[in-house]
Coordinates of C-alpha atoms in Angstrom, one line a residue:
X1 CA -56.2 -61.6 -5.4
X2 CA -52.6 -62.8 -6.7
X3 CA -50.0 -61.2 -9.5
X4 CA -51.7 -63.3 -12.4
X5 CA -55.4 -62.1 -11.5
X6 CA -54.5 -58.3 -11.2
X7 CA -52.8 -58.7 -14.8
X8 CA -56.0 -59.3 -16.3
X9 CA -57.8 -55.9 -14.9
X10 CA -60.0 -53.9 -17.6
X11 CA -60.5 -50.2 -17.2
X12 CA -63.6 -49.2 -19.2
X13 CA -64.3 -45.5 -20.1
X14 CA -67.3 -43.7 -21.4
X15 CA -66.8 -40.7 -23.2
X16 CA -69.4 -38.3 -22.9
X17 CA -71.0 -35.9 -25.5
X18 CA -69.4 -32.8 -23.3
X19 CA -65.5 -34.5 -23.4
X20 CA -65.8 -35.8 -20.3
X21 CA -65.4 -39.4 -19.6
X22 CA -66.4 -41.5 -16.3
X23 CA -64.1 -44.8 -15.5
X24 CA -65.5 -48.2 -14.2
X25 CA -63.6 -51.5 -13.7
X26 CA -64.4 -54.9 -15.4
X27 CA -62.7 -58.1 -15.5
X28 CA -62.6 -61.6 -18.4
X29 CA -64.8 -64.2 -17.6
X30 CA -64.7 -66.1 -20.5
X31 CA -62.8 -65.6 -24.1
X32 CA -63.9 -62.0 -25.4
X33 CA -66.4 -61.5 -22.6
X34 CA -66.1 -58.9 -19.9
X35 CA -68.3 -58.7 -16.9
X36 CA -68.7 -55.7 -15.1
X37 CA -71.5 -53.6 -13.7
X38 CA -74.2 -52.4 -16.1
X39 CA -75.0 -48.8 -14.4
X40 CA -71.3 -47.8 -15.5
X41 CA -72.3 -48.6 -19.1
X42 CA -75.3 -46.2 -19.1
X43 CA -74.3 -42.7 -17.7
X44 CA -77.6 -41.1 -15.8
X45 CA -77.6 -38.0 -17.5
X46 CA -76.8 -38.4 -21.4
X47 CA -78.4 -40.8 -23.8
X48 CA -76.2 -43.9 -24.2
X49 CA -76.4 -44.0 -27.9
X50 CA -74.2 -40.4 -27.8
X51 CA -71.2 -41.7 -25.1
X52 CA -68.4 -43.9 -26.7
X53 CA -67.1 -47.2 -24.8
X54 CA -63.6 -47.6 -24.6
X55 CA -61.3 -50.3 -22.7
X56 CA -58.0 -50.7 -22.1
X57 CA -56.2 -54.0 -20.4
X58 CA -54.6 -51.5 -17.7
X59 CA -51.5 -53.6 -16.7
X60 CA -50.4 -54.6 -19.7
X61 CA -47.7 -52.7 -22.1
X62 CA -46.9 -51.7 -25.4
X63 CA -49.8 -52.3 -28.2
X64 CA -51.8 -54.7 -25.2
X65 CA -52.3 -51.3 -23.3
X66 CA -54.4 -49.6 -26.0
X67 CA -57.6 -48.7 -25.8
X68 CA -60.1 -50.6 -28.1
X69 CA -63.4 -49.1 -29.0
X70 CA -66.1 -50.9 -28.3
X71 CA -69.8 -50.6 -29.6
X72 CA -73.2 -50.6 -27.7
X73 CA -74.2 -53.6 -29.7
X74 CA -71.3 -55.4 -27.9
X75 CA -73.3 -55.5 -25.2
X76 CA -74.6 -59.0 -25.2
X77 CA -76.1 -59.3 -22.0
X78 CA -77.5 -57.2 -19.2
X79 CA -79.6 -58.2 -16.2
X80 CA -83.5 -57.4 -15.9
X81 CA -83.2 -58.5 -12.7
X82 CA -83.9 -55.8 -9.6
X83 CA -80.6 -55.4 -8.0
X84 CA -78.3 -57.5 -9.8
X85 CA -76.6 -54.7 -12.1
X86 CA -74.3 -56.7 -14.2
X87 CA -73.3 -56.6 -18.0
X88 CA -71.4 -58.8 -20.4
X89 CA -69.6 -56.9 -22.7
X90 CA -68.1 -59.0 -26.2
X91 CA -64.6 -57.4 -26.5
X92 CA -61.8 -59.3 -28.7
X93 CA -59.0 -60.0 -26.8
X94 CA -55.8 -58.7 -28.2
X95 CA -53.5 -61.1 -29.7
X96 CA -51.0 -62.6 -26.8
X97 CA -53.6 -62.3 -24.5
X98 CA -56.1 -65.4 -24.0
X99 CA -56.6 -65.7 -20.2
X100 CA -59.8 -65.2 -17.7
X101 CA -61.5 -66.2 -14.6
X102 CA -64.1 -68.4 -14.2
X103 CA -67.1 -67.4 -11.5
X104 CA -67.8 -69.3 -8.6
X105 CA -71.0 -70.6 -8.3
X106 CA -71.1 -70.6 -4.4
X107 CA -71.7 -67.9 -1.9
X108 CA -69.0 -66.5 0.1
X109 CA -68.9 -67.3 4.1
X110 CA -69.7 -64.4 6.3
X111 CA -66.4 -63.1 7.8
X112 CA -64.0 -64.3 5.1
X113 CA -61.6 -62.3 3.6
X114 CA -61.7 -60.7 0.3
X115 CA -59.7 -58.8 -2.1
X116 CA -60.3 -56.8 -5.4
X117 CA -58.8 -54.2 -7.2
X118 CA -60.0 -51.0 -9.3
X119 CA -60.2 -47.3 -10.1
X120 CA -61.4 -45.1 -7.5
X121 CA -62.1 -41.5 -8.2
X122 CA -60.1 -40.9 -5.1
X123 CA -56.7 -41.8 -6.7
X124 CA -57.4 -40.1 -9.8
X125 CA -54.3 -37.3 -10.7
X126 CA -55.0 -34.1 -11.7
X127 CA -54.3 -35.1 -15.0
X128 CA -57.0 -37.7 -15.6
X129 CA -54.8 -40.4 -15.6
X130 CA -56.5 -43.7 -14.1
X131 CA -54.4 -45.0 -11.3
X132 CA -55.3 -48.4 -9.8
X133 CA -56.0 -49.2 -6.2
X134 CA -55.7 -52.6 -4.7
X135 CA -58.1 -53.4 -1.8
X136 CA -59.1 -55.9 0.6
X137 CA -61.3 -56.7 3.9
X138 CA -63.8 -58.8 5.5
X139 CA -67.5 -59.7 3.9
X140 CA -70.7 -60.1 5.2
X141 CA -73.2 -62.8 3.9
X142 CA -76.9 -61.8 3.2
X143 CA -80.0 -63.5 3.5
X144 CA -80.9 -66.3 0.8
X145 CA -83.2 -64.1 -1.0
X146 CA -80.5 -61.3 -1.5
X147 CA -78.6 -60.5 -4.5
X148 CA -76.0 -58.5 -2.9
X149 CA -73.8 -58.4 0.1
X150 CA -71.5 -56.0 1.8
X151 CA -67.6 -55.5 1.9
X152 CA -66.0 -53.9 4.9
X153 CA -63.6 -50.9 3.7
X154 CA -60.2 -50.5 4.5
X155 CA -59.4 -48.9 8.0
X156 CA -58.2 -45.8 5.8
X157 CA -61.7 -45.2 4.3
X158 CA -62.5 -41.7 4.4
X159 CA -64.5 -40.4 2.0
X160 CA -67.5 -42.3 0.3
X161 CA -67.6 -40.6 -3.3
X162 CA -63.5 -41.5 -3.4
X163 CA -64.5 -45.1 -4.0
X164 CA -66.7 -44.1 -7.6
X165 CA -64.6 -46.0 -10.6
X166 CA -64.6 -49.5 -8.7
X167 CA -67.9 -50.4 -9.7
X168 CA -67.2 -53.8 -11.5
X169 CA -64.6 -54.8 -10.1
X170 CA -64.2 -58.4 -8.9
X171 CA -64.2 -59.5 -5.6
X172 CA -61.7 -62.4 -5.2
X173 CA -62.5 -64.9 -2.1
X174 CA -59.8 -68.0 -2.1
X175 CA -58.7 -67.0 -5.2
X176 CA -62.4 -67.4 -7.2
X177 CA -64.3 -64.6 -8.1
X178 CA -67.6 -64.3 -6.1
X179 CA -69.0 -61.4 -6.8
X180 CA -68.5 -58.0 -8.6
X181 CA -69.0 -54.5 -6.9
X182 CA -72.0 -52.4 -7.5
X183 CA -72.4 -49.9 -5.1
X184 CA -70.2 -47.2 -3.7
X185 CA -71.1 -46.3 0.1
X186 CA -73.0 -43.9 1.6
X187 CA -71.2 -42.0 4.7
X188 CA -73.3 -43.9 7.5
X189 CA -72.5 -47.5 5.5
X190 CA -69.0 -47.3 5.3
X191 CA -69.1 -50.3 3.2
X192 CA -69.1 -51.4 -0.6
X193 CA -72.0 -53.3 -2.1
X194 CA -71.5 -56.3 -4.2
X195 CA -73.4 -59.1 -6.3
X196 CA -73.1 -62.5 -6.3
X197 CA -71.5 -64.4 -8.9
X198 CA -73.8 -67.2 -8.0
X199 CA -77.1 -65.3 -8.6
X200 CA -76.0 -64.4 -12.2
X201 CA -76.5 -68.4 -13.1
X202 CA -80.0 -68.1 -12.4
X203 CA -80.6 -66.4 -15.4
X204 CA -80.4 -68.9 -18.5
X205 CA -79.6 -66.2 -20.7
X206 CA -76.3 -65.5 -18.7
X207 CA -75.1 -69.1 -18.6
X208 CA -75.6 -69.4 -22.5
X209 CA -73.7 -66.1 -23.3
X210 CA -71.2 -67.3 -21.0
X211 CA -70.9 -70.5 -22.1
X212 CA -70.8 -72.6 -19.1
X213 CA -73.1 -73.2 -16.2
X214 CA -72.7 -73.0 -12.0
X215 CA -71.5 -76.7 -13.0
X216 CA -69.6 -76.2 -16.5
X217 CA -67.5 -73.6 -14.9
X218 CA -66.2 -76.0 -12.3
X219 CA -65.2 -78.3 -14.9
X220 CA -63.6 -75.6 -17.2
X221 CA -61.6 -74.3 -14.3
X222 CA -60.1 -78.0 -13.6
X223 CA -59.5 -78.5 -17.6
X224 CA -57.9 -75.2 -17.2
X225 CA -55.6 -76.8 -14.5
X226 CA -54.9 -79.8 -16.4
X227 CA -53.9 -77.9 -19.5
X228 CA -51.5 -76.0 -17.1
X229 CA -50.2 -79.3 -15.5
X230 CA -49.8 -81.1 -18.7
X231 CA -47.5 -78.1 -19.5
X232 CA -44.7 -79.3 -17.6
X233 CA -43.8 -82.4 -19.5
X234 CA -44.2 -83.2 -23.4
X235 CA -43.4 -86.7 -22.7
X236 CA -46.4 -86.8 -20.5
X237 CA -48.4 -85.3 -23.4
X238 CA -47.4 -88.0 -25.7
X239 CA -48.4 -90.7 -23.1
X240 CA -51.9 -89.3 -22.6
X241 CA -52.1 -89.0 -26.4
X242 CA -51.6 -92.6 -26.8
X243 CA -53.9 -93.8 -24.3
X244 CA -56.5 -91.5 -25.7
X245 CA -55.6 -92.6 -29.3
X246 CA -54.6 -88.8 -30.6
X247 CA -51.9 -87.6 -32.5
X248 CA -52.4 -84.8 -30.5
X249 CA -49.9 -83.1 -28.7
X250 CA -50.9 -79.8 -27.6
X251 CA -51.6 -79.3 -23.2
X252 CA -54.7 -77.8 -23.8
X253 CA -56.4 -80.3 -26.5
X254 CA -55.4 -83.4 -24.8
X255 CA -57.0 -81.8 -21.1
X256 CA -60.1 -81.5 -23.3
X257 CA -60.1 -84.7 -24.3
X258 CA -59.5 -86.5 -21.2
X259 CA -61.9 -84.2 -19.2
X260 CA -64.6 -85.1 -22.1
X261 CA -64.5 -88.8 -21.7
X262 CA -67.9 -90.0 -20.6
X263 CA -67.2 -91.2 -17.3
X264 CA -64.7 -90.8 -14.1
X265 CA -64.1 -94.7 -14.5
X266 CA -63.3 -93.8 -18.3
X267 CA -60.9 -90.7 -17.0
X268 CA -59.0 -93.1 -14.5
X269 CA -58.2 -96.0 -17.2
X270 CA -56.7 -93.4 -19.4
X271 CA -54.4 -91.9 -16.5
X272 CA -53.5 -95.5 -15.6
X273 CA -52.9 -95.9 -19.3
X274 CA -50.8 -92.9 -20.0
X275 CA -48.8 -93.5 -16.4
X276 CA -47.9 -96.8 -17.7
X277 CA -46.5 -95.6 -20.9
X278 CA -44.4 -93.1 -19.1
X279 CA -43.1 -96.0 -16.9
X280 CA -42.0 -98.0 -19.5
X281 CA -39.9 -94.9 -20.9
X282 CA -37.5 -95.8 -18.5
X283 CA -34.5 -94.9 -20.9
X284 CA -35.5 -91.9 -21.0
X285 CA -34.3 -89.4 -18.7
X286 CA -38.0 -87.4 -18.3
X287 CA -39.7 -90.4 -17.4
X288 CA -39.7 -89.8 -14.3
X289 CA -41.2 -86.2 -14.5
X290 CA -43.8 -87.9 -17.0
X291 CA -45.1 -90.2 -14.5
X292 CA -45.1 -87.4 -11.8
X293 CA -46.9 -85.3 -14.1
X294 CA -49.5 -87.8 -14.6
X295 CA -49.7 -88.6 -11.1
X296 CA -50.6 -85.1 -10.4
X297 CA -53.3 -84.7 -13.6
X298 CA -55.0 -87.7 -11.7
X299 CA -55.7 -85.3 -8.7
X300 CA -57.0 -82.6 -11.6
X301 CA -59.2 -85.1 -13.7
X302 CA -61.2 -87.0 -11.2
X303 CA -62.5 -84.1 -9.3
X304 CA -63.5 -82.8 -12.7
X305 CA -65.8 -86.1 -13.6
X306 CA -66.9 -86.7 -10.0
X307 CA -70.5 -87.4 -9.3
X308 CA -72.5 -84.3 -10.6
X309 CA -75.5 -85.1 -8.2
X310 CA -73.0 -85.3 -5.0
X311 CA -71.2 -82.2 -6.1
X312 CA -74.6 -80.0 -6.6
X313 CA -75.7 -80.9 -3.1
X314 CA -72.4 -79.7 -1.4
X315 CA -72.1 -76.6 -3.6
X316 CA -75.9 -75.9 -2.6
X317 CA -75.8 -76.8 1.1
X318 CA -72.2 -74.9 1.1
X319 CA -74.3 -71.8 0.1
X320 CA -77.1 -72.2 2.5
X321 CA -74.5 -72.6 5.6
X322 CA -76.2 -71.1 8.6
X323 CA -79.2 -73.9 8.3
X324 CA -77.4 -76.4 7.1
X325 CA -74.5 -76.6 9.8
X326 CA -73.6 -80.2 8.7
X327 CA -73.2 -81.7 4.8
X328 CA -74.4 -84.9 4.7
X329 CA -72.8 -86.9 1.8
X330 CA -73.3 -90.1 0.1
X331 CA -69.5 -90.7 0.7
X332 CA -67.8 -93.3 2.4
X333 CA -64.6 -92.5 2.4
X334 CA -61.7 -89.8 3.4
X335 CA -60.3 -89.6 0.1
X336 CA -64.0 -89.6 -1.6
X337 CA -64.8 -86.6 0.5
X338 CA -61.6 -84.6 -0.7
X339 CA -62.3 -85.3 -4.3
X340 CA -66.2 -84.3 -3.7
X341 CA -64.9 -81.2 -1.9
X342 CA -62.1 -80.3 -4.5
X343 CA -65.2 -81.0 -7.5
X344 CA -67.4 -78.5 -5.5
X345 CA -64.5 -75.6 -5.4
X346 CA -63.4 -76.6 -9.4
X347 CA -60.0 -76.8 -7.6
X348 CA -57.7 -79.9 -7.6
X349 CA -57.8 -82.5 -4.7
X350 CA -54.7 -83.0 -2.5
X351 CA -54.0 -85.8 -0.2
X352 CA -51.7 -86.3 2.7
X353 CA -49.0 -87.8 1.5
X354 CA -47.8 -89.7 4.5
X355 CA -51.0 -91.4 4.0
X356 CA -51.0 -92.8 0.6
X357 CA -49.4 -95.9 2.2
X358 CA -49.9 -99.5 1.6
X359 CA -52.4 -102.0 -0.6
X360 CA -55.2 -99.9 0.1
X361 CA -54.7 -96.0 1.2
X362 CA -57.7 -94.1 2.2
X363 CA -56.0 -90.8 3.0
X364 CA -57.6 -87.6 4.4
X365 CA -57.5 -84.8 2.2
X366 CA -54.3 -82.1 3.0
X367 CA -57.6 -79.8 4.1
X368 CA -59.2 -82.3 6.3
X369 CA -59.1 -81.3 10.3
X370 CA -59.4 -84.7 11.2
X371 CA -58.4 -87.6 14.3
X372 CA -56.1 -87.3 16.0
X373 CA -56.0 -83.1 15.7
X374 CA -60.2 -82.8 16.1
X375 CA -61.2 -82.9 20.0
X376 CA -63.9 -85.7 19.6
X377 CA -62.1 -88.1 22.0
X378 CA -63.6 -87.9 25.7
X379 CA -66.1 -85.7 24.9
X380 CA -69.5 -87.2 25.3
X381 CA -73.1 -86.2 24.5
X382 CA -73.6 -85.5 28.0
X383 CA -70.9 -82.3 27.8
X384 CA -71.9 -79.1 28.1
X385 CA -72.2 -77.0 25.1
X386 CA -70.1 -73.9 26.1
X387 CA -67.5 -76.5 27.7
X388 CA -67.2 -78.2 24.0
X389 CA -66.7 -74.8 22.4
X390 CA -64.3 -74.0 25.1
X391 CA -62.1 -76.8 23.8
X392 CA -62.8 -76.4 19.9
X393 CA -61.5 -72.8 20.3
X394 CA -58.3 -74.3 22.0
X395 CA -57.7 -76.6 19.6
X396 CA -58.4 -74.0 16.6
X397 CA -56.0 -71.4 18.8
X398 CA -53.3 -74.4 18.7
X399 CA -53.8 -75.7 15.2
X400 CA -53.9 -72.1 13.5
X401 CA -52.0 -69.8 16.2
X402 CA -49.7 -71.9 18.0
X403 CA -47.3 -69.7 19.2
X404 CA -49.7 -66.4 19.8
X405 CA -49.9 -65.3 23.3
X406 CA -53.0 -63.0 23.9
X407 CA -55.6 -62.4 26.1
X408 CA -58.5 -61.4 23.2
X409 CA -60.4 -64.4 22.4
X410 CA -62.1 -62.1 19.3
X411 CA -58.5 -61.0 18.0
X412 CA -57.4 -64.3 17.8
X413 CA -60.6 -66.1 16.3
X414 CA -59.9 -63.4 13.7
X415 CA -56.5 -64.4 13.2
X416 CA -57.5 -67.8 12.7
X417 CA -60.5 -67.3 10.3
X418 CA -58.0 -65.7 7.9
X419 CA -55.4 -68.3 8.3
X420 CA -58.1 -70.7 7.5
X421 CA -59.2 -69.1 4.6
X422 CA -55.7 -67.8 3.3
X423 CA -52.7 -70.7 2.4
X424 CA -49.5 -68.7 1.8
X425 CA -48.7 -71.6 -0.3
X426 CA -50.9 -71.4 -3.0
X427 CA -52.8 -68.9 -5.1
X428 CA -55.8 -70.6 -4.8
X429 CA -56.5 -72.4 -1.1
X430 CA -59.3 -74.7 -0.5
X431 CA -61.9 -74.7 2.2
X432 CA -60.9 -76.6 5.2
X433 CA -63.3 -79.1 6.6
X434 CA -64.3 -81.5 9.4
X435 CA -65.2 -85.2 8.8
X436 CA -68.2 -86.8 10.9
X437 CA -69.0 -90.4 10.5
X438 CA -72.9 -91.1 11.2
X439 CA -73.2 -92.4 14.3
X440 CA -76.6 -94.4 13.6
X441 CA -77.6 -92.6 16.4
X442 CA -79.9 -89.8 15.7
X443 CA -79.7 -88.1 19.1
X444 CA -75.8 -88.5 18.6
X445 CA -76.1 -86.9 15.2
X446 CA -78.3 -84.2 16.5
X447 CA -75.7 -83.5 19.2
X448 CA -73.0 -82.8 16.4
X449 CA -74.9 -80.7 14.3
X450 CA -76.0 -78.2 17.3
X451 CA -72.2 -78.2 18.1
X452 CA -70.9 -77.7 14.4
X453 CA -73.3 -74.7 14.3
X454 CA -71.8 -73.6 17.6
X455 CA -68.5 -74.0 15.8
X456 CA -69.0 -72.0 12.6
X457 CA -70.8 -69.4 14.4
X458 CA -67.0 -68.1 15.1
X459 CA -65.2 -70.0 11.9
X460 CA -67.8 -70.0 9.4
X461 CA -65.4 -71.1 6.6
X462 CA -64.9 -74.4 8.4
X463 CA -67.2 -76.9 6.8
X464 CA -68.3 -79.8 8.5
X465 CA -68.8 -83.0 6.6
X466 CA -71.0 -86.5 7.6
X467 CA -69.5 -89.4 6.0
X468 CA -72.4 -92.0 5.2
X469 CA -71.2 -95.3 6.7
X470 CA -74.9 -97.1 5.0
X471 CA -73.6 -95.7 1.7
X472 CA -72.2 -97.7 -1.5
X473 CA -68.8 -98.5 -0.2
X474 CA -68.7 -101.1 -2.8
X475 CA -69.0 -98.7 -5.8
X476 CA -67.2 -95.7 -4.4
X477 CA -63.7 -98.0 -3.6
X478 CA -64.0 -99.6 -7.0
X479 CA -63.5 -96.1 -8.4
X480 CA -61.1 -94.6 -6.6
X481 CA -59.2 -98.0 -5.9
X482 CA -57.1 -97.5 -8.6
X483 CA -55.9 -94.0 -8.3
X484 CA -55.0 -94.7 -4.6
X485 CA -53.1 -97.6 -5.6
X486 CA -51.1 -95.5 -8.4
X487 CA -50.5 -92.8 -5.9
X488 CA -49.3 -95.1 -3.1
X489 CA -47.2 -97.2 -5.7
X490 CA -45.4 -94.6 -7.4
X491 CA -44.8 -93.1 -3.5
X492 CA -43.2 -96.3 -2.4
X493 CA -41.4 -96.6 -5.7
X494 CA -39.7 -93.3 -6.0
X495 CA -35.8 -92.9 -6.0

């Protein structure tokens, strides 16, 4: 949870008829819509009609930090499913504040790091001044039928009741909201409980109110990233507008027009045209920057229009990681796998620069752990599984904890898992993954699935993908070759 995420935190106060007030936490998940825990809006011992609701953008200053009156009629959605405990409230954003975060459609993995911020009662001052409190830990996965998951509390956890006030706080994992906190712990539990954001999308009314479905949410997040990218260069905006046949110059409107094109092929054609226009402006000192901006835009826009069926399959199988140790994709190329994974996570693709070379590049993704790194060579089907797992553990330690000498293997695994999940160079790190190829032999494929399960038992956020060597490679390369050639040519001709 970075600084920009924390800036959007909303304090919710429900004033009681006796003059007291109760505090909970909210977070914007769409323009003018705040997500929170529903129980925080309905105090137990008072008729809710007699209670007044007020919001404020806690980390803002001046007029932006003033409390806003919210009516009960502004509660536009409340879950009626047992255990979900979530609500959406309409609240007009103050002038100058127009940001929010999208909800993740994918359940997080067991053991992943999470972060949040809220207003626990234990740090409220005697003057009843609300104090924010950032906290983090690891999470527990849950059965596929469960709507809730557990959050391990920080080590300084002492008094369960002190956590009242964090209800509704967003749970960030790898830069995305995976749920909201709805329950503080009993002394025996020592954990918070949260509801999965993915579960909320199962209510059609929720998706309608929020304005995006699971898939649309991923596309919307990429559209926002595309707008941020285009904002770096006025010339890039001009070149894209010319290609799209519009006089529009605003980055957000151009990003919407690009990503609303009907197919991935149409998006790629537009990007190529915009890049050519930028390259033609050789006399302009901004030409190189505009061309680079458009190249970066391609890594955002192509995932936004990637095959929906493939992306939905990835999301489903990632969520069911305990019973699906290897994701079987109708994808044939390494670059295609990264575009597909980027699409599933609603984030830009990131390819390995040193592999974007030659006439027909097929680079690995930056987050791909593959040959020669992966310990494939020399490990036969008949190899003992325990030996295989030892080799994999050593490999992961060498890659993610290369300078740590420690006798406690459990602690080293914890270090690797944290580093897998948190990329210090990015606000929203993507999932690391391993590429396998269909061997054509059912027995060998089954062996790799079994061993992938062994690896993921200790490294649950590491995803195994199997490429399809019998798939439609003609269509896939026809789609991606133009973008990969553009990236390779630009890299070779860069000053």
